[in-house]
Each structure stands twice: as structure tokens, then as C-alpha cells.
Amino acid sequence: MPEIKHYAIRFHGGPEGSGEGIRAQIHLFDDSNRMVGAIDFLDGIDPLPEDTNQDFIRMSMPSGLVHSVIDMLRNEKPIFLEWQDRLKNAFLGTSQEPVGEGE
């Protein structure tokens, strides 16, 4: 389960975004600057594409979550990316944190 140390954000304009319906992407990097994950934010695609785990973890999320994910990346620490074999999907999240940490 890699800890996310750096990220890069891309926003795609135009009527179709990236051409695949992707409106925004966040690339996630570990402490050695290796890309370990990517999150694609899509408009109006139902169902979303399945998450994959090949060279890196790729997640799909609705565009409405992009600001929440950016807020978490900016304000929380540590953040981890994990693949769940049983569910065949990924999650991005924090470890347990104390209540009232004041972040």
C-alpha cells in the first residue's frame, strides 16, 4: 500500500474532455516519484469504468468528487492508495487519525 507523496492535476476542456469523457485526472506518486495511481473524473458516464491494477492503479470517479479529492490531498497526511483484490477495486484514503487534530 504506497503512501502518496506527490500529485499532479489535469483538467480537460471542450465538449468531450479528453476524448474519453474524462474531465479531470489526478496522477499519484510515491516518495521516489514513481506514478502509482491515477484517478479519472468522468461526467455522466454510468456505470463508471472498472478500476484496474496493472502497471499502476487506475480509479474512476464521478466529476463531482474532484474537489473533495483535491481537498484531501492538500490537507490530509498520510494518504494511501490500495488495491482490494476481493472487491476488484481501489481506494484512496487516510490511516486512522486522532479526533480534533485541528487540520
Tab-separated table of N, CA and C in Angstrom:
chain	number	residue	atom	x	y	z
A	1	MET	N	0.863	-1.179	0.000
A	1	MET	CA	0.000	0.000	0.000
A	1	MET	C	0.901	1.231	0.000
A	2	PRO	N	1.105	1.855	-1.154
A	2	PRO	CA	2.005	3.004	-1.212
A	2	PRO	C	1.396	4.260	-0.577
A	3	GLU	N	2.260	5.018	0.085
A	3	GLU	CA	1.854	6.327	0.592
A	3	GLU	C	2.026	7.339	-0.531
A	4	ILE	N	1.024	8.189	-0.704
A	4	ILE	CA	1.065	9.215	-1.742
A	4	ILE	C	1.851	10.407	-1.223
A	5	LYS	N	2.893	10.769	-1.956
A	5	LYS	CA	3.754	11.890	-1.558
A	5	LYS	C	3.614	13.105	-2.461
A	6	HIS	N	3.231	12.895	-3.733
A	6	HIS	CA	3.106	13.977	-4.707
A	6	HIS	C	1.910	13.685	-5.610
A	7	TYR	N	1.381	14.738	-6.202
A	7	TYR	CA	0.289	14.551	-7.161
A	7	TYR	C	0.353	15.633	-8.221
A	8	ALA	N	-0.277	15.347	-9.360
A	8	ALA	CA	-0.403	16.302	-10.461
A	8	ALA	C	-1.850	16.260	-10.933
A	9	ILE	N	-2.397	17.424	-11.268
A	9	ILE	CA	-3.800	17.535	-11.669
A	9	ILE	C	-3.880	18.060	-13.094
A	10	ARG	N	-4.795	17.478	-13.875
A	10	ARG	CA	-5.078	17.952	-15.238
A	10	ARG	C	-6.587	18.129	-15.367
A	11	PHE	N	-6.993	19.231	-15.974
A	11	PHE	CA	-8.403	19.461	-16.302
A	11	PHE	C	-8.521	19.499	-17.820
A	12	HIS	N	-9.503	18.784	-18.354
A	12	HIS	CA	-9.708	18.704	-19.796
A	12	HIS	C	-10.956	19.491	-20.187
A	13	GLY	N	-10.809	20.411	-21.144
A	13	GLY	CA	-11.927	21.219	-21.618
A	13	GLY	C	-12.553	20.630	-22.863
A	14	GLY	N	-13.364	21.447	-23.519
A	14	GLY	CA	-14.015	21.039	-24.761
A	14	GLY	C	-15.253	20.199	-24.509
A	15	PRO	N	-15.989	19.905	-25.574
A	15	PRO	CA	-17.262	19.188	-25.413
A	15	PRO	C	-17.108	17.753	-24.912
A	16	GLU	N	-15.955	17.116	-25.158
A	16	GLU	CA	-15.804	15.721	-24.750
A	16	GLU	C	-14.642	15.496	-23.797
A	17	GLY	N	-14.080	16.551	-23.240
A	17	GLY	CA	-12.957	16.365	-22.321
A	17	GLY	C	-11.758	15.777	-23.031
A	18	SER	N	-11.222	14.706	-22.486
A	18	SER	CA	-10.020	14.083	-23.041
A	18	SER	C	-10.295	13.278	-24.302
A	19	GLY	N	-11.543	13.205	-24.715
A	19	GLY	CA	-11.926	12.353	-25.830
A	19	GLY	C	-12.522	11.050	-25.335
A	20	GLU	N	-12.302	10.733	-24.082
A	20	GLU	CA	-12.864	9.528	-23.457
A	20	GLU	C	-13.870	9.919	-22.371
A	21	GLY	N	-14.267	11.192	-22.360
A	21	GLY	CA	-15.201	11.670	-21.347
A	21	GLY	C	-14.553	12.068	-20.040
A	22	ILE	N	-13.234	12.045	-19.994
A	22	ILE	CA	-12.524	12.393	-18.763
A	22	ILE	C	-12.435	13.909	-18.657
A	23	ARG	N	-12.953	14.470	-17.572
A	23	ARG	CA	-12.931	15.910	-17.333
A	23	ARG	C	-11.726	16.349	-16.523
A	24	ALA	N	-11.248	15.484	-15.656
A	24	ALA	CA	-10.069	15.811	-14.849
A	24	ALA	C	-9.349	14.511	-14.540
A	25	GLN	N	-8.044	14.629	-14.322
A	25	GLN	CA	-7.231	13.486	-13.916
A	25	GLN	C	-6.291	13.939	-12.812
A	26	ILE	N	-6.080	13.048	-11.859
A	26	ILE	CA	-5.066	13.264	-10.833
A	26	ILE	C	-4.115	12.085	-10.902
A	27	HIS	N	-2.839	12.358	-11.079
A	27	HIS	CA	-1.809	11.328	-11.064
A	27	HIS	C	-1.163	11.337	-9.686
A	28	LEU	N	-0.950	10.154	-9.133
A	28	LEU	CA	-0.464	9.992	-7.761
A	28	LEU	C	0.921	9.348	-7.776
A	29	PHE	N	1.839	9.903	-6.980
A	29	PHE	CA	3.230	9.463	-6.986
A	29	PHE	C	3.692	9.091	-5.582
A	30	ASP	N	4.604	8.098	-5.505
A	30	ASP	CA	5.173	7.701	-4.215
A	30	ASP	C	6.401	8.558	-3.903
A	31	ASP	N	7.133	8.202	-2.853
A	31	ASP	CA	8.269	9.027	-2.416
A	31	ASP	C	9.452	8.988	-3.383
A	32	SER	N	9.491	8.043	-4.320
A	32	SER	CA	10.558	8.026	-5.320
A	32	SER	C	10.085	8.597	-6.662
A	33	ASN	N	8.962	9.327	-6.627
A	33	ASN	CA	8.379	9.973	-7.815
A	33	ASN	C	7.907	8.982	-8.871
A	34	ARG	N	7.598	7.765	-8.468
A	34	ARG	CA	7.040	6.755	-9.368
A	34	ARG	C	5.523	6.891	-9.345
A	35	MET	N	4.908	6.944	-10.531
A	35	MET	CA	3.452	7.046	-10.573
A	35	MET	C	2.854	5.716	-10.128
A	36	VAL	N	2.078	5.752	-9.054
A	36	VAL	CA	1.475	4.539	-8.503
A	36	VAL	C	-0.037	4.500	-8.733
A	37	GLY	N	-0.604	5.629	-9.150
A	37	GLY	CA	-2.038	5.647	-9.349
A	37	GLY	C	-2.489	6.814	-10.196
A	38	ALA	N	-3.691	6.671	-10.736
A	38	ALA	CA	-4.333	7.736	-11.496
A	38	ALA	C	-5.827	7.672	-11.206
A	39	ILE	N	-6.423	8.828	-11.061
A	39	ILE	CA	-7.867	8.912	-10.869
A	39	ILE	C	-8.435	9.683	-12.050
A	40	ASP	N	-9.384	9.066	-12.738
A	40	ASP	CA	-10.097	9.715	-13.844
A	40	ASP	C	-11.454	10.163	-13.327
A	41	PHE	N	-11.774	11.443	-13.533
A	41	PHE	CA	-13.063	12.001	-13.132
A	41	PHE	C	-13.899	12.197	-14.393
A	42	LEU	N	-15.056	11.540	-14.428
A	42	LEU	CA	-15.872	11.495	-15.637
A	42	LEU	C	-17.241	12.112	-15.415
A	43	ASP	N	-17.766	12.738	-16.478
A	43	ASP	CA	-19.115	13.315	-16.479
A	43	ASP	C	-20.112	12.343	-17.077
A	44	GLY	N	-21.223	12.136	-16.397
A	44	GLY	CA	-22.379	11.474	-16.966
A	44	GLY	C	-22.167	10.088	-17.529
A	45	ILE	N	-21.176	9.362	-17.052
A	45	ILE	CA	-20.950	8.006	-17.542
A	45	ILE	C	-21.421	7.031	-16.467
A	46	ASP	N	-22.407	6.213	-16.844
A	46	ASP	CA	-22.981	5.280	-15.886
A	46	ASP	C	-23.213	3.948	-16.586
A	47	PRO	N	-22.598	2.908	-16.152
A	47	PRO	CA	-21.716	2.826	-14.992
A	47	PRO	C	-20.313	3.342	-15.327
A	48	LEU	N	-19.597	3.727	-14.291
A	48	LEU	CA	-18.207	4.145	-14.460
A	48	LEU	C	-17.355	2.956	-14.899
A	49	PRO	N	-16.254	3.215	-15.602
A	49	PRO	CA	-15.341	2.118	-15.931
A	49	PRO	C	-14.811	1.463	-14.647
A	50	GLU	N	-14.524	0.184	-14.725
A	50	GLU	CA	-13.989	-0.525	-13.573
A	50	GLU	C	-12.580	-0.036	-13.250
A	51	ASP	N	-12.235	-0.066	-11.961
A	51	ASP	CA	-10.868	0.220	-11.539
A	51	ASP	C	-9.965	-0.904	-12.044
A	52	THR	N	-8.704	-0.568	-12.298
A	52	THR	CA	-7.744	-1.573	-12.762
A	52	THR	C	-6.453	-1.468	-11.959
A	53	ASN	N	-5.709	-2.560	-11.968
A	53	ASN	CA	-4.418	-2.611	-11.275
A	53	ASN	C	-3.441	-3.360	-12.169
A	54	GLN	N	-2.779	-2.603	-13.054
A	54	GLN	CA	-1.793	-3.225	-13.935
A	54	GLN	C	-0.432	-2.626	-13.611
A	55	ASP	N	0.071	-1.713	-14.411
A	55	ASP	CA	1.345	-1.058	-14.082
A	55	ASP	C	1.189	-0.101	-12.912
A	56	PHE	N	-0.024	0.416	-12.754
A	56	PHE	CA	-0.390	1.285	-11.643
A	56	PHE	C	-1.892	1.155	-11.443
A	57	ILE	N	-2.387	1.651	-10.321
A	57	ILE	CA	-3.821	1.588	-10.035
A	57	ILE	C	-4.520	2.728	-10.756
A	58	ARG	N	-5.586	2.416	-11.478
A	58	ARG	CA	-6.405	3.441	-12.140
A	58	ARG	C	-7.811	3.350	-11.576
A	59	MET	N	-8.287	4.480	-11.053
A	59	MET	CA	-9.624	4.569	-10.474
A	59	MET	C	-10.495	5.469	-11.333
A	60	SER	N	-11.792	5.225	-11.311
A	60	SER	CA	-12.766	6.099	-11.976
A	60	SER	C	-13.709	6.650	-10.920
A	61	MET	N	-13.954	7.951	-11.000
A	61	MET	CA	-14.870	8.616	-10.071
A	61	MET	C	-15.720	9.619	-10.833
A	62	PRO	N	-16.912	9.933	-10.305
A	62	PRO	CA	-17.711	10.987	-10.932
A	62	PRO	C	-17.024	12.350	-10.763
A	63	SER	N	-17.215	13.227	-11.742
A	63	SER	CA	-16.583	14.557	-11.708
A	63	SER	C	-16.909	15.341	-10.443
A	64	GLY	N	-18.068	15.096	-9.870
A	64	GLY	CA	-18.468	15.823	-8.670
A	64	GLY	C	-17.563	15.600	-7.475
A	65	LEU	N	-16.700	14.591	-7.519
A	65	LEU	CA	-15.806	14.318	-6.386
A	65	LEU	C	-14.422	14.945	-6.519
A	66	VAL	N	-14.132	15.580	-7.648
A	66	VAL	CA	-12.776	16.080	-7.870
A	66	VAL	C	-12.338	17.062	-6.783
A	67	HIS	N	-13.201	17.963	-6.357
A	67	HIS	CA	-12.808	18.948	-5.349
A	67	HIS	C	-12.572	18.296	-3.985
A	68	SER	N	-13.349	17.288	-3.653
A	68	SER	CA	-13.153	16.573	-2.388
A	68	SER	C	-11.822	15.836	-2.372
A	69	VAL	N	-11.458	15.224	-3.491
A	69	VAL	CA	-10.183	14.509	-3.563
A	69	VAL	C	-9.018	15.498	-3.483
A	70	ILE	N	-9.116	16.617	-4.190
A	70	ILE	CA	-8.056	17.629	-4.113
A	70	ILE	C	-7.927	18.150	-2.688
A	71	ASP	N	-9.041	18.398	-2.019
A	71	ASP	CA	-9.016	18.865	-0.630
A	71	ASP	C	-8.309	17.846	0.271
A	72	MET	N	-8.598	16.573	0.097
A	72	MET	CA	-7.945	15.547	0.896
A	72	MET	C	-6.441	15.519	0.630
A	73	LEU	N	-6.045	15.584	-0.638
A	73	LEU	CA	-4.621	15.557	-0.973
A	73	LEU	C	-3.880	16.761	-0.398
A	74	ARG	N	-4.542	17.907	-0.330
A	74	ARG	CA	-3.904	19.115	0.192
A	74	ARG	C	-3.834	19.147	1.713
A	75	ASN	N	-4.817	18.532	2.377
A	75	ASN	CA	-4.966	18.764	3.807
A	75	ASN	C	-4.757	17.555	4.706
A	76	GLU	N	-4.707	16.375	4.164
A	76	GLU	CA	-4.561	15.181	4.995
A	76	GLU	C	-3.180	14.573	4.810
A	77	LYS	N	-2.749	13.838	5.812
A	77	LYS	CA	-1.460	13.169	5.745
A	77	LYS	C	-1.420	12.122	6.836
A	78	PRO	N	-0.991	10.943	6.613
A	78	PRO	CA	-0.603	10.346	5.337
A	78	PRO	C	-1.828	9.871	4.558
A	79	ILE	N	-1.646	9.779	3.242
A	79	ILE	CA	-2.687	9.269	2.349
A	79	ILE	C	-2.120	8.046	1.636
A	80	PHE	N	-2.948	7.013	1.546
A	80	PHE	CA	-2.533	5.754	0.942
A	80	PHE	C	-3.460	5.387	-0.205
A	81	LEU	N	-2.895	4.663	-1.152
A	81	LEU	CA	-3.652	4.105	-2.270
A	81	LEU	C	-3.540	2.595	-2.167
A	82	GLU	N	-4.683	1.908	-2.224
A	82	GLU	CA	-4.648	0.458	-2.065
A	82	GLU	C	-5.594	-0.223	-3.049
A	83	TRP	N	-5.153	-1.369	-3.539
A	83	TRP	CA	-5.972	-2.223	-4.388
A	83	TRP	C	-6.590	-3.303	-3.509
A	84	GLN	N	-7.886	-3.551	-3.693
A	84	GLN	CA	-8.599	-4.578	-2.939
A	84	GLN	C	-8.896	-5.744	-3.876
A	85	ASP	N	-8.132	-6.822	-3.744
A	85	ASP	CA	-8.296	-7.979	-4.629
A	85	ASP	C	-9.694	-8.564	-4.575
A	86	ARG	N	-10.246	-8.702	-3.387
A	86	ARG	CA	-11.551	-9.349	-3.236
A	86	ARG	C	-12.645	-8.569	-3.969
A	87	LEU	N	-12.609	-7.234	-3.873
A	87	LEU	CA	-13.636	-6.396	-4.495
A	87	LEU	C	-13.276	-5.949	-5.907
A	88	LYS	N	-12.020	-6.147	-6.291
A	88	LYS	CA	-11.521	-5.711	-7.603
A	88	LYS	C	-11.713	-4.214	-7.809
A	89	ASN	N	-11.377	-3.455	-6.753
A	89	ASN	CA	-11.397	-2.005	-6.889
A	89	ASN	C	-10.329	-1.393	-5.984
A	90	ALA	N	-10.177	-0.092	-6.081
A	90	ALA	CA	-9.146	0.614	-5.338
A	90	ALA	C	-9.784	1.602	-4.381
A	91	PHE	N	-8.998	2.021	-3.386
A	91	PHE	CA	-9.439	3.138	-2.559
A	91	PHE	C	-8.261	4.034	-2.230
A	92	LEU	N	-8.576	5.297	-2.058
A	92	LEU	CA	-7.637	6.330	-1.659
A	92	LEU	C	-8.121	6.841	-0.317
A	93	GLY	N	-7.274	6.839	0.693
A	93	GLY	CA	-7.740	7.274	2.000
A	93	GLY	C	-6.601	7.506	2.979
A	94	THR	N	-6.988	7.909	4.159
A	94	THR	CA	-6.023	8.163	5.228
A	94	THR	C	-5.944	6.945	6.132
A	95	SER	N	-4.948	6.945	6.997
A	95	SER	CA	-4.895	5.953	8.064
A	95	SER	C	-5.738	6.527	9.214
A	96	GLN	N	-5.826	5.796	10.313
A	96	GLN	CA	-6.564	6.308	11.451
A	96	GLN	C	-5.909	7.589	11.950
A	97	GLU	N	-6.743	8.561	12.300
A	97	GLU	CA	-6.248	9.841	12.800
A	97	GLU	C	-6.949	10.171	14.094
A	98	PRO	N	-6.269	10.888	14.985
A	98	PRO	CA	-6.926	11.277	16.231
A	98	PRO	C	-8.017	12.318	15.991
A	99	VAL	N	-9.071	12.246	16.798
A	99	VAL	CA	-10.168	13.213	16.732
A	99	VAL	C	-9.643	14.569	17.188
A	100	GLY	N	-10.092	15.643	16.530
A	100	GLY	CA	-9.725	17.001	16.946
A	100	GLY	C	-8.297	17.365	16.649
A	101	GLU	N	-7.729	16.789	15.598
A	101	GLU	CA	-6.328	17.051	15.253
A	101	GLU	C	-6.122	18.500	14.815
A	102	GLY	N	-7.210	19.173	14.407
A	102	GLY	CA	-7.130	20.593	14.056
A	102	GLY	C	-6.550	20.886	12.702
A	103	GLU	N	-6.703	19.984	11.750
A	103	GLU	CA	-6.144	20.230	10.417
A	103	GLU	C	-6.993	21.208	9.676
